[in-house]
Amino acid sequence: MQTWMLAVLITLALGAGAYCQPMLPITRVVLFRSGVGYIERTGTIDGNATLTLMLREPQMNDLLKSMVLIDFDGGRIQTVQYTPRDPLARTLSSYAINIADNPSRAMLLTRLRGVPIEVRVRQSEALTTLQGTILSVESQPVRTGPPVPETSASRGLPGAAPSGFSGWQAPPTREEYWLNLLTEQGVQTVPLADVVNFRLLDERLQRELSNALQTLASGLDNTRKAVELRFEGSGRRRVLVGYITEMPLWKMSYRLVIPQAGKPLLQGWAIVENTTDEDWNRVQVSLVSGRPISFIQNLYEPLYIRRPIFRPPLEEGLEPYLPEAAIPAAPEMDVEAEPMAPGAAESVPHVGRGGAGAMRRGAPPALGESLEEMKRSIESVAQGQALGPLFEYRVQVPVSIERQRSAMLPVINQTVEAEPVSLYNPSRHAVHPFAGVRLINTTELTLMEGAVTIYYGDSYGGDALIDTIEPKGERILTYALDTGVEVRRDQQDSRAEILTLKITRGVLQQQIRQRRTNRYSLVNRDRRARTVLVEQPYDGDWQLIEPSQAERTRTLYRFRVALEAGGSSSLQVVEERTVEERYALLTVNEDTLQVLLRNAQASEAVRHALQEILNRRRQISELQTAITNREERIRAIEKDQERIRANMAQLDRASDLYKQYVQKLTEQEREIEQARQAIENLKQRVQNAQRELADYIQNLNI
């Protein structure tokens, strides 16, 4: 851009200060777990004000969907305008003063013909101010030096002497411009080179030029879009601008320190990332857990119907193991965890633990011996409160985070209750249980899902995952494989017992009680005692018989087994269910009837009825066999007749052999006729027997 034009546009922008004010600072940020954040800006304005908010283009849809504006002290919100998606040159050409083609000063003044302006002109080291209306801008060539003699050589004439004079070249010139102004004294002409600056006296055109400048500035970054927020009112007023924008998910990480004695300490750190283009200076930050529904609606560009894109679901990895939460609804199935007693950490298996012992003289205390100092060193800066289905951690102190930087905020620093357990699930590991901790949330805060680093005494125990835990809720955290305990699961032992058996209108109904047994053998090879929780799949069709009580999750039972140091134990889990089986006696196969007949639980009347059905079905089967045999005999005779007729075609009709063939065919035809008559009789008997069997079965009620 030319230097003169930059100076003019800067002057116009400064002159527009009565209309545009600096953007309000960010004063509040609320981060959600659905990939968005709420940005709130507050401050004061004076009179009619326009605030320009610069956003990235991908942020525009969320802003157009969610922005709220408040003028607290009697003002009114005017139309909100924003940069369209059109190309910059097209947008600039839409203004009353077009600067899209980077016009020169003379060209710009030519486009302003008829516009009143104020011009400051330098005259003999002094500045003179003129006001008038632009009449025209004219140009004239001005000599910049004397004429130059032209020789024949300079004209490129062949054979001319270099020193031969042939005339004069035109003197060098440059183009100079004059501005013609219509003033009260008449038309005045001012050399444009002497004009220091000029200002438009038409406020509307001045605003147009100022807006064109802002649009041009926004075009330097084609990913930035300007949103103009217009407030109308008088005096100084408080205003608020709030909107939703895409933000990274804030995360939680925990440290659970279990000392040799006393209650464990839980510290929670929120990881917050400022991915905006502005620094957060003493901003009030709130962190909201839960999953509010959030989506992007394309409001910024024209919409076209597009076919959906199918993305197959991604399979989640099996590790790390996140145990299910217990269901406390049924009292008889609920197992209350006992608080961790002093010294209970001694019975907890963990990896790489060194003896804490007494603190060495002059040495700093170990982690497990400095729990109170650890708690005192970090002050929780968040206060929790419920928001319907959500939960908010409201940070009580202002937070400052530079743009494109991240920070960890301590939001939880309280003691909790924890019980060391070992969790065995054969689908996770067939031999060893997982070392774990049953955590009881005795804080007043909802613990959001995240990673937990567990410290036992003065050493690292392992890492675990938790899902969201409400106050007073319980979860089991597994952090390592407990190789000191081995578990063997025996194959299921299943058996069935018939409870009732009856026949009603041709249908045999029996109730069967099924029982299945799982046996677990546990061995503790470590010198510390264990509390092992054995998990087994839960099936609502089966009733737990032994043991009588168990903790239950959505899909699992948990059975508690105490293991002494170096000891062993066993667990037998017995389940029962009652099923009903139905058999249509008219269509059931004979093998099933034989099994039902041998049932010792069946009454004499039932066995007699089943035997009668078997006898009748055998009679029908014998009749059908007789029909089959006769049909096969007919087919054999017909095949033999074909052979005889083929031979007869080669013989003399008067021969004795021919006559024998005729006699044999006559006998066979008589036999076929008798067989067919027998088949018809047998079929009639089968129909009668089947009808009688159906009537017999239908009338059975035993």
XYZ file of C-alpha atoms in Angstrom:
702
model
C 0.000 0.000 0.000
C 1.299 3.483 -0.816
C 2.675 5.554 2.067
C 0.243 8.431 1.556
C -2.751 6.076 1.580
C -1.611 4.322 4.763
C -1.294 7.706 6.476
C -4.755 8.750 5.294
C -6.395 5.510 6.432
C -4.685 5.681 9.831
C -5.933 9.261 10.180
C -9.439 8.120 9.254
C -9.278 5.248 11.733
C -8.197 7.607 14.516
C -10.936 10.000 13.521
C -13.446 7.168 13.870
C -12.632 6.673 17.564
C -15.967 8.121 18.511
C -17.590 5.060 16.981
C -15.151 2.148 17.576
C -13.788 1.204 20.989
C -11.273 -1.471 21.982
C -12.711 -4.961 22.469
C -13.711 -5.874 26.005
C -11.234 -8.082 27.903
C -11.971 -11.728 28.689
C -13.174 -11.909 32.304
C -14.710 -15.399 32.564
C -14.094 -18.773 30.928
C -16.246 -21.878 31.438
C -14.831 -25.097 29.974
C -17.051 -28.098 29.246
C -16.404 -31.759 28.521
C -18.150 -31.583 25.140
C -15.385 -29.777 23.253
C -16.616 -26.217 23.776
C -15.965 -23.327 26.108
C -17.996 -20.297 27.115
C -16.076 -17.014 26.770
C -17.412 -13.977 28.623
C -16.173 -10.409 28.157
C -17.296 -7.550 30.406
C -16.390 -3.889 30.646
C -17.706 -0.352 30.158
C -18.498 1.682 27.069
C -19.380 5.338 26.574
C -22.252 6.539 24.404
C -22.863 4.917 21.043
C -20.092 2.363 20.661
C -19.015 -0.302 18.200
C -16.869 -3.193 19.416
C -15.069 -5.308 16.828
C -14.502 -8.953 17.680
C -11.965 -10.786 15.503
C -12.510 -14.552 15.277
C -11.217 -17.427 13.232
C -13.544 -18.548 10.513
C -14.235 -21.988 12.106
C -15.459 -20.152 15.236
C -18.170 -18.253 13.397
C -20.815 -20.995 13.464
C -20.584 -21.388 17.242
C -20.660 -17.608 17.720
C -23.720 -17.100 15.500
C -25.496 -19.893 17.363
C -24.666 -18.873 20.933
C -23.706 -15.198 21.330
C -25.440 -13.181 24.064
C -25.175 -9.375 24.456
C -26.282 -7.385 27.512
C -26.280 -3.598 28.055
C -26.851 -3.323 31.811
C -27.468 0.428 32.228
C -30.284 1.349 29.883
C -28.601 0.996 26.493
C -29.861 -1.017 23.563
C -28.237 -3.621 21.324
C -28.229 -2.779 17.634
C -27.717 -4.981 14.590
C -24.680 -7.266 14.766
C -22.727 -7.282 11.533
C -19.934 -9.624 10.496
C -17.560 -10.186 7.610
C -19.111 -12.397 4.930
C -17.390 -15.249 3.196
C -17.130 -13.269 -0.095
C -13.625 -12.562 -1.508
C -11.927 -9.455 -0.114
C -11.857 -7.580 -3.445
C -15.580 -8.125 -3.885
C -16.314 -6.926 -0.369
C -14.166 -3.793 -0.805
C -15.846 -2.968 -4.113
C -19.205 -2.884 -2.329
C -18.262 0.229 -0.296
C -19.077 3.741 -1.520
C -15.331 4.361 -1.832
C -13.620 1.470 -3.589
C -10.009 0.881 -2.518
C -9.838 -2.722 -3.756
C -7.432 -1.867 -6.623
C -4.963 0.054 -4.400
C -5.728 3.461 -5.977
C -3.202 6.298 -6.027
C -3.938 9.533 -4.208
C -4.908 11.249 -7.434
C -7.193 8.344 -8.386
C -8.832 8.302 -4.943
C -9.517 12.069 -5.079
C -10.930 11.640 -8.570
C -13.381 9.064 -7.209
C -14.355 11.630 -4.528
C -15.452 14.372 -6.978
C -18.242 16.419 -5.498
C -17.301 15.480 -1.911
C -16.451 18.316 0.529
C -13.001 17.910 2.081
C -10.540 19.751 4.267
C -6.989 20.000 2.876
C -3.788 20.990 4.636
C -1.253 22.512 2.181
C 2.426 23.324 2.771
C 3.296 26.820 1.536
C 6.766 28.235 2.242
C 7.416 26.261 5.449
C 3.869 27.008 6.676
C 0.671 24.939 6.638
C -2.548 26.374 5.247
C -5.966 24.774 5.689
C -8.513 24.910 2.879
C -12.072 23.634 2.778
C -13.991 23.042 -0.401
C -15.600 20.589 -2.734
C -13.496 18.473 -5.074
C -14.051 19.724 -8.621
C -11.449 17.673 -10.477
C -7.924 16.314 -10.498
C -5.827 17.169 -13.540
C -2.321 16.214 -14.606
C 0.321 18.001 -16.688
C 3.854 17.005 -17.752
C 6.600 19.076 -16.096
C 10.171 19.377 -17.476
C 12.794 17.903 -15.203
C 15.885 18.985 -17.245
C 17.171 20.784 -20.385
C 16.919 19.381 -23.949
C 19.624 16.872 -24.990
C 21.376 17.157 -28.367
C 20.769 14.210 -30.653
C 23.535 12.772 -32.882
C 23.257 10.429 -35.813
C 24.868 7.699 -33.719
C 22.257 8.112 -31.051
C 19.587 7.655 -33.720
C 21.372 4.495 -34.954
C 21.966 5.833 -38.491
C 24.495 3.636 -40.364
C 27.702 5.312 -41.377
C 26.996 8.531 -39.439
C 29.824 10.243 -37.654
C 29.577 9.969 -33.871
C 30.124 13.674 -33.498
C 27.597 14.689 -36.142
C 24.802 16.938 -34.775
C 21.331 16.091 -36.069
C 18.913 17.904 -33.694
C 17.518 17.980 -30.137
C 15.831 15.240 -28.112
C 12.622 16.074 -26.173
C 13.466 17.222 -22.608
C 12.780 14.692 -19.782
C 9.429 15.203 -17.978
C 7.334 13.820 -15.116
C 3.592 13.826 -14.503
C 2.385 16.243 -11.802
C -1.175 16.518 -10.473
C -3.246 19.522 -9.368
C -6.350 19.414 -7.202
C -9.146 21.821 -8.185
C -11.344 22.824 -5.237
C -14.548 24.841 -5.308
C -14.316 27.128 -2.276
C -16.225 30.163 -1.089
C -13.591 32.310 -2.844
C -14.023 30.381 -6.109
C -12.053 27.607 -7.746
C -8.609 27.135 -6.239
C -5.907 24.917 -7.712
C -3.524 23.206 -5.321
C -0.454 21.166 -6.328
C -1.121 17.675 -5.086
C 2.533 17.353 -4.136
C 2.038 20.137 -1.562
C -0.971 18.475 0.069
C 0.086 17.122 3.477
C -3.219 15.412 4.291
C -6.917 15.731 3.687
C -10.060 14.793 5.574
C -13.555 14.059 4.335
C -16.198 16.384 5.752
C -18.999 13.942 4.854
C -19.341 11.710 7.959
C -21.086 8.943 6.040
C -18.309 8.668 3.488
C -15.716 8.887 6.245
C -17.331 5.881 7.966
C -17.392 4.042 4.643
C -13.694 4.641 4.178
C -13.016 3.592 7.771
C -15.001 0.371 7.295
C -13.150 -0.346 4.080
C -9.905 0.057 6.033
C -11.059 -2.413 8.676
C -12.116 -4.883 6.010
C -8.756 -4.503 4.317
C -6.984 -5.122 7.625
C -9.054 -8.236 8.289
C -8.123 -9.502 4.847
C -4.466 -9.687 5.836
C -5.430 -12.945 7.550
C -8.082 -14.580 5.400
C -8.959 -16.915 8.280
C -10.045 -14.008 10.508
C -13.524 -12.577 10.444
C -14.672 -9.308 12.007
C -17.883 -9.172 14.048
C -19.150 -5.663 14.842
C -21.186 -5.343 18.041
C -23.129 -2.065 18.128
C -24.422 -0.527 21.360
C -26.663 2.541 21.469
C -27.094 4.696 24.558
C -25.742 7.633 26.528
C -23.062 7.895 29.197
C -20.839 5.170 30.577
C -22.521 1.768 30.775
C -21.625 -1.788 31.735
C -21.924 -4.368 28.951
C -21.413 -8.124 28.586
C -20.504 -10.204 25.532
C -20.691 -13.997 25.832
C -20.357 -16.770 23.279
C -19.472 -20.441 22.842
C -16.348 -21.468 20.954
C -14.512 -24.710 20.309
C -12.045 -25.548 23.077
C -10.005 -28.623 24.041
C -11.473 -30.917 26.676
C -10.182 -30.093 30.104
C -8.767 -33.110 31.903
C -8.282 -34.339 35.454
C -5.398 -36.257 36.973
C -5.226 -37.485 40.566
C -2.634 -38.545 43.107
C -3.780 -40.965 45.809
C -1.230 -41.183 48.635
C -1.857 -43.960 51.162
C 0.300 -43.528 54.274
C 1.400 -46.080 56.842
C -1.198 -44.698 59.250
C -4.124 -42.331 58.901
C -6.464 -41.552 56.054
C -5.242 -41.433 52.458
C -4.859 -38.080 50.702
C -6.440 -37.425 47.300
C -5.148 -34.562 45.183
C -6.833 -33.599 41.934
C -5.309 -31.357 39.284
C -7.299 -29.904 36.398
C -5.364 -29.544 33.145
C -6.561 -26.467 31.257
C -5.365 -25.306 27.829
C -5.695 -21.770 26.454
C -5.767 -22.349 22.703
C -7.277 -18.921 21.976
C -5.365 -16.002 20.477
C -5.551 -13.894 23.630
C -3.877 -14.097 27.012
C -6.119 -14.845 29.961
C -5.247 -12.210 32.559
C -6.866 -12.793 35.954
C -9.806 -14.621 34.425
C -12.491 -16.394 36.462
C -12.326 -20.047 35.339
C -15.033 -22.687 35.852
C -14.688 -26.349 34.894
C -17.911 -28.236 34.196
C -18.038 -32.031 34.145
C -20.798 -34.053 32.549
C -21.697 -34.331 28.883
C -23.898 -31.415 27.702
C -25.183 -31.837 24.164
C -23.202 -29.644 21.790
C -23.157 -29.553 18.012
C -22.108 -27.339 15.111
C -24.833 -25.865 12.939
C -23.594 -24.366 9.704
C -25.007 -20.837 9.900
C -22.097 -19.054 8.229
C -22.317 -20.332 4.662
C -25.032 -21.486 2.252
C -26.136 -25.035 2.933
C -26.372 -27.828 0.387
C -27.725 -31.310 0.849
C -24.839 -33.693 1.332
C -24.826 -37.436 1.711
C -23.876 -38.642 5.170
C -20.449 -40.122 5.769
C -20.470 -43.463 7.603
C -17.632 -44.018 10.032
C -17.452 -47.466 11.653
C -17.157 -47.384 15.447
C -13.683 -47.713 16.858
C -12.996 -50.575 19.202
C -11.772 -49.543 22.621
C -8.734 -51.260 24.036
C -9.130 -53.644 26.925
C -6.410 -52.035 28.986
C -6.186 -50.326 31.356
C -8.854 -52.122 33.341
C -11.692 -49.949 34.667
C -13.825 -52.000 37.109
C -17.571 -51.454 37.131
C -19.310 -49.492 39.859
C -21.359 -51.419 42.417
C -25.167 -51.172 42.396
C -26.409 -50.245 45.898
C -30.146 -50.544 45.122
C -30.754 -54.005 46.626
C -29.785 -54.035 50.328
C -29.263 -57.789 50.450
C -26.683 -57.542 47.675
C -24.783 -54.530 49.021
C -21.397 -54.923 50.677
C -20.226 -51.901 52.631
C -16.508 -51.291 52.374
C -14.689 -50.891 55.620
C -12.551 -47.763 56.046
C -8.858 -48.347 55.812
C -7.507 -48.908 59.260
C -4.176 -47.550 60.483
C -1.379 -49.730 59.214
C -3.585 -51.325 56.579
C -1.129 -50.312 53.894
C 1.137 -53.052 55.221
C -1.200 -55.634 53.717
C -1.228 -54.042 50.279
C 0.899 -55.567 47.503
C 2.720 -53.091 45.327
C 5.755 -52.881 43.107
C 9.099 -51.334 44.026
C 8.273 -50.372 47.581
C 11.206 -49.516 49.854
C 11.018 -49.623 53.610
C 10.103 -46.242 55.037
C 11.437 -46.884 58.525
C 12.360 -44.077 60.815
C 13.438 -40.800 59.238
C 17.187 -40.588 58.990
C 18.797 -37.855 60.986
C 19.141 -34.712 58.881
C 17.471 -36.300 55.815
C 14.257 -34.864 54.321
C 11.127 -36.854 55.211
C 9.887 -39.459 52.748
C 6.628 -39.042 50.870
C 4.654 -41.296 53.189
C 5.956 -39.442 56.265
C 5.087 -35.945 55.028
C 1.397 -36.274 54.238
C 0.368 -33.283 56.350
C 3.023 -31.117 54.735
C 1.915 -32.290 51.310
C -1.666 -31.361 52.129
C -0.610 -27.983 53.521
C 1.649 -27.145 50.568
C -1.156 -27.128 48.013
C -4.329 -25.147 48.519
C -7.398 -26.261 46.610
C -8.605 -23.311 44.549
C -11.944 -24.720 43.379
C -15.404 -24.884 44.883
C -17.869 -27.465 43.607
C -21.558 -27.085 42.927
C -24.174 -29.131 41.076
C -25.675 -27.780 37.837
C -28.547 -30.147 37.142
C -26.989 -33.166 35.375
C -23.599 -31.407 35.386
C -21.069 -30.528 38.072
C -18.977 -27.382 38.191
C -15.563 -26.740 39.684
C -15.506 -22.980 40.121
C -11.957 -21.704 40.599
C -12.060 -19.128 43.389
C -8.921 -17.180 42.465
C -8.315 -15.385 39.147
C -6.305 -17.400 36.657
C -3.767 -16.064 34.160
C -2.683 -18.246 31.224
C -0.831 -16.956 28.196
C -2.207 -17.696 24.736
C -1.321 -21.153 23.389
C -0.175 -22.247 26.858
C -1.538 -24.803 29.337
C -1.804 -24.885 33.105
C -2.535 -27.290 35.984
C -4.984 -26.019 38.599
C -5.254 -27.768 42.004
C -8.976 -28.334 42.553
C -9.034 -31.197 45.106
C -6.839 -31.672 48.168
C -8.723 -33.747 50.757
C -8.501 -36.971 52.704
C -10.652 -39.893 51.615
C -11.348 -43.459 52.680
C -9.704 -46.354 50.858
C -9.596 -50.126 51.347
C -6.872 -52.300 49.788
C -8.315 -55.190 47.765
C -7.262 -57.642 45.080
C -9.716 -57.981 42.190
C -9.876 -61.296 40.307
C -11.647 -61.610 36.977
C -10.708 -64.658 34.866
C -11.519 -62.806 31.654
C -8.840 -60.229 32.555
C -6.194 -62.621 33.861
C -6.714 -66.338 34.341
C -4.208 -66.819 37.200
C -3.589 -63.632 39.192
C -5.899 -60.923 40.494
C -5.214 -57.212 40.116
C -3.970 -55.253 43.098
C -6.407 -52.445 43.750
C -7.995 -49.971 46.114
C -11.676 -49.482 46.890
C -11.952 -45.689 46.950
C -14.826 -44.046 48.844
C -15.481 -40.434 47.848
C -15.914 -38.796 51.244
C -15.445 -35.310 49.754
C -18.338 -33.043 48.824
C -17.100 -32.875 45.242
C -17.920 -35.021 42.258
C -14.705 -36.650 41.065
C -14.529 -36.510 37.298
C -13.033 -39.368 35.304
C -9.290 -39.345 34.900
C -5.980 -41.037 35.602
C -4.876 -41.785 39.170
C -1.285 -42.284 40.270
C -1.154 -44.335 43.466
C 1.581 -43.980 46.079
C 1.861 -46.460 48.953
C 3.910 -45.132 51.790
C 6.978 -43.613 50.172
C 6.919 -45.410 46.801
C 5.057 -45.517 43.529
C 2.398 -48.220 43.339
C 1.008 -47.892 39.833
C -1.507 -46.078 37.650
C -5.260 -46.538 37.522
C -8.344 -45.067 35.883
C -11.584 -43.933 37.453
C -14.851 -42.857 35.973
C -16.996 -40.097 37.472
C -17.682 -40.663 41.186
C -20.432 -38.751 42.940
C -20.094 -37.805 46.628
C -20.349 -40.930 48.854
C -19.812 -43.072 45.762
C -17.379 -45.989 45.577
C -15.068 -47.275 42.874
C -12.350 -49.898 42.678
C -9.041 -48.747 41.242
C -6.733 -51.440 39.856
C -3.120 -50.413 39.442
C -0.925 -53.578 39.199
C -0.982 -57.363 38.875
C -0.954 -59.094 42.262
C 1.476 -61.937 41.549
C 1.476 -63.020 45.196
C -2.015 -64.543 44.834
C -3.036 -67.365 42.497
C -6.608 -68.366 41.669
C -7.852 -71.505 39.917
C -11.359 -71.661 38.556
C -12.900 -75.124 38.112
C -15.226 -75.962 35.246
C -18.894 -75.348 35.795
C -20.844 -78.212 37.369
C -24.374 -78.178 35.955
C -27.323 -80.443 36.660
C -31.091 -80.352 36.174
C -34.074 -81.591 38.188
C -37.658 -81.865 36.918
C -40.102 -80.279 39.332
C -43.462 -80.805 37.619
C -44.696 -82.656 34.528
C -48.203 -82.585 33.078
C -50.111 -82.985 29.818
C -52.728 -80.438 28.796
C -54.610 -80.641 25.486
C -51.873 -82.512 23.723
C -48.960 -80.488 25.090
C -46.554 -81.924 27.645
C -45.262 -79.259 30.045
C -42.426 -79.737 32.494
C -40.686 -77.383 34.900
C -36.973 -78.000 35.329
C -34.733 -76.617 38.032
C -31.195 -76.128 36.744
C -28.244 -75.632 39.024
C -24.703 -74.593 38.113
C -21.661 -74.364 40.340
C -18.353 -72.519 39.965
C -15.510 -73.339 42.323
C -12.534 -71.048 42.947
C -9.384 -72.086 44.775
C -7.233 -69.222 46.090
C -3.648 -69.404 47.353
C -1.748 -66.511 48.967
C 2.025 -66.978 48.546
C 2.832 -63.572 50.040
C 3.552 -62.738 53.689
C 0.816 -60.092 53.718
C -2.877 -60.848 54.079
C -5.284 -60.137 51.231
C -8.927 -59.326 50.685
C -9.780 -60.782 47.284
C -12.902 -59.792 45.345
C -13.834 -62.523 42.862
C -15.851 -61.326 39.868
C -18.279 -63.594 38.045
C -20.733 -62.656 35.262
C -24.257 -61.794 36.397
C -27.228 -63.311 34.562
C -30.664 -62.130 35.630
C -32.224 -65.484 34.737
C -30.192 -67.227 37.448
C -30.713 -66.801 41.194
C -27.737 -66.752 43.524
C -28.010 -69.533 46.124
C -24.523 -69.718 47.603
C -23.145 -67.507 49.048
C -26.330 -65.763 50.067
C -24.983 -62.223 49.636
C -22.689 -60.546 47.145
C -21.903 -57.164 45.742
C -23.327 -56.677 42.284
C -22.470 -54.365 39.397
C -24.336 -53.926 36.152
C -22.923 -57.159 34.668
C -20.977 -58.846 37.484
C -21.137 -60.374 40.941
C -18.324 -59.661 43.401
C -17.595 -62.136 46.186
C -15.318 -61.246 49.085
C -12.715 -63.817 50.171
C -10.291 -63.222 53.046
C -6.813 -64.725 52.603
C -4.373 -64.981 55.458
C -0.670 -64.489 54.837
C 0.655 -67.694 53.255
C -2.808 -69.261 53.471
C -5.418 -70.580 51.085
C -9.182 -70.536 50.764
C -11.953 -71.595 48.423
C -15.186 -70.140 47.119
C -18.173 -72.013 45.758
C -20.765 -70.058 43.816
C -24.079 -71.843 43.241
C -26.846 -70.479 41.017
C -30.258 -71.867 40.140
C -32.987 -71.152 37.657
C -36.347 -72.693 36.782
C -37.210 -73.198 33.126
C -40.352 -74.535 31.498
C -40.244 -76.840 28.495
C -43.195 -77.646 26.201
C -43.566 -80.551 23.770
C -46.373 -81.019 21.231
C -47.008 -84.756 21.598
C -48.458 -85.068 18.123
C -45.255 -83.925 16.400
C -42.468 -84.624 18.881
C -39.994 -87.257 17.716
C -39.941 -90.772 19.167
C -36.552 -90.360 20.866
C -37.865 -87.456 22.939
C -40.921 -89.512 23.893
C -38.638 -92.321 25.059
C -36.675 -89.873 27.251
C -39.867 -88.441 28.738
C -41.182 -91.942 29.348
C -38.085 -92.853 31.354
C -38.481 -89.763 33.572
C -38.800 -90.953 37.156
C -40.682 -87.803 38.117
C -43.557 -88.628 35.744
C -46.746 -90.033 37.259
C -48.158 -93.431 36.311
C -50.936 -91.782 34.312
C -48.440 -89.709 32.361
C -46.253 -92.732 31.626
C -49.312 -94.742 30.547
C -50.388 -91.955 28.205
C -46.900 -91.653 26.740
C -46.712 -95.427 26.248
C -50.114 -95.406 24.528
C -48.948 -92.619 22.205
C -45.785 -94.590 21.415
C -47.838 -97.777 20.670
C -50.244 -95.938 18.389
C -47.439 -94.154 16.576
C -45.696 -97.527 16.074
C -48.903 -98.998 14.602
C -49.127 -96.092 12.207
C -45.471 -96.580 11.352
C -46.065 -100.277 10.609
C -48.981 -99.432 8.307
C -46.835 -96.901 6.473
C -44.097 -99.500 6.115
C -46.611 -101.941 4.564
C -47.670 -99.268 2.083
C -44.058 -98.651 1.185
C -43.393 -102.349 0.648
C -46.343 -102.733 -1.757
C -45.346 -99.636 -3.672
C -41.849 -101.043 -4.096
C -43.371 -104.371 -5.350
C -45.416 -102.526 -7.957
C -42.311 -100.695 -9.182
C -40.418 -104.008 -9.469
C -43.242 -105.609 -11.502
C -43.468 -102.633 -13.829
C -39.709 -102.796 -14.448
C -39.991 -106.544 -15.278
C -42.873 -105.835 -17.655
C -40.716 -103.438 -19.587
C -38.171 -106.232 -20.102
C -40.871 -108.722 -21.235
C -42.396 -106.307 -23.745
C -38.962 -105.618 -25.216
C -38.425 -109.358 -25.742
C -41.925 -109.863 -27.217
C -41.196 -107.316 -29.906
C -38.523 -109.666 -31.297
C -40.714 -112.854 -31.285
C -43.303 -114.406 -33.610
C -46.763 -114.051 -32.136
C -47.448 -117.771 -32.829
C -44.426 -118.956 -30.897
C -44.778 -120.703 -27.521
C -42.440 -118.204 -25.784
C -44.538 -115.301 -26.937
C -47.645 -116.974 -25.475
C -45.817 -117.551 -22.152
C -44.935 -113.851 -21.999
C -48.573 -112.921 -22.548
C -49.677 -115.214 -19.712
C -47.017 -113.776 -17.350
C -48.046 -110.210 -18.137
C -51.642 -111.129 -17.348
C -50.634 -112.523 -13.939
C -48.507 -109.459 -13.151
C -51.341 -107.097 -14.010
C -53.576 -109.032 -11.632
C -50.924 -108.738 -8.880
C -50.523 -105.009 -9.468
C -54.259 -104.494 -9.186
C -54.368 -106.389 -5.883
C -51.401 -104.415 -4.501
C -53.006 -101.122 -5.400
C -56.211 -102.141 -3.712
C -54.229 -103.121 -0.595
C -52.425 -99.744 -0.596
C -55.737 -97.916 -0.672
C -56.969 -99.944 2.296
C -53.738 -99.335 4.213
C -53.876 -95.599 3.571
C -57.397 -95.509 4.886
C -56.293 -97.348 8.005
C -53.386 -94.850 8.456
C -55.771 -91.923 8.215
C -58.098 -93.469 10.738
C -55.218 -94.263 13.116
C -53.797 -90.740 12.843
C -57.205 -89.205 13.500
C -57.715 -91.449 16.502
C -54.203 -90.553 17.804
C -54.883 -86.847 17.398
C -58.198 -87.150 19.221
C -56.564 -89.160 21.983
C -53.754 -86.629 22.460
C -56.091 -83.652 22.283
C -58.290 -85.053 25.037
C -55.380 -85.804 27.394
C -55.405 -83.724 30.589
C -53.129 -85.302 33.149
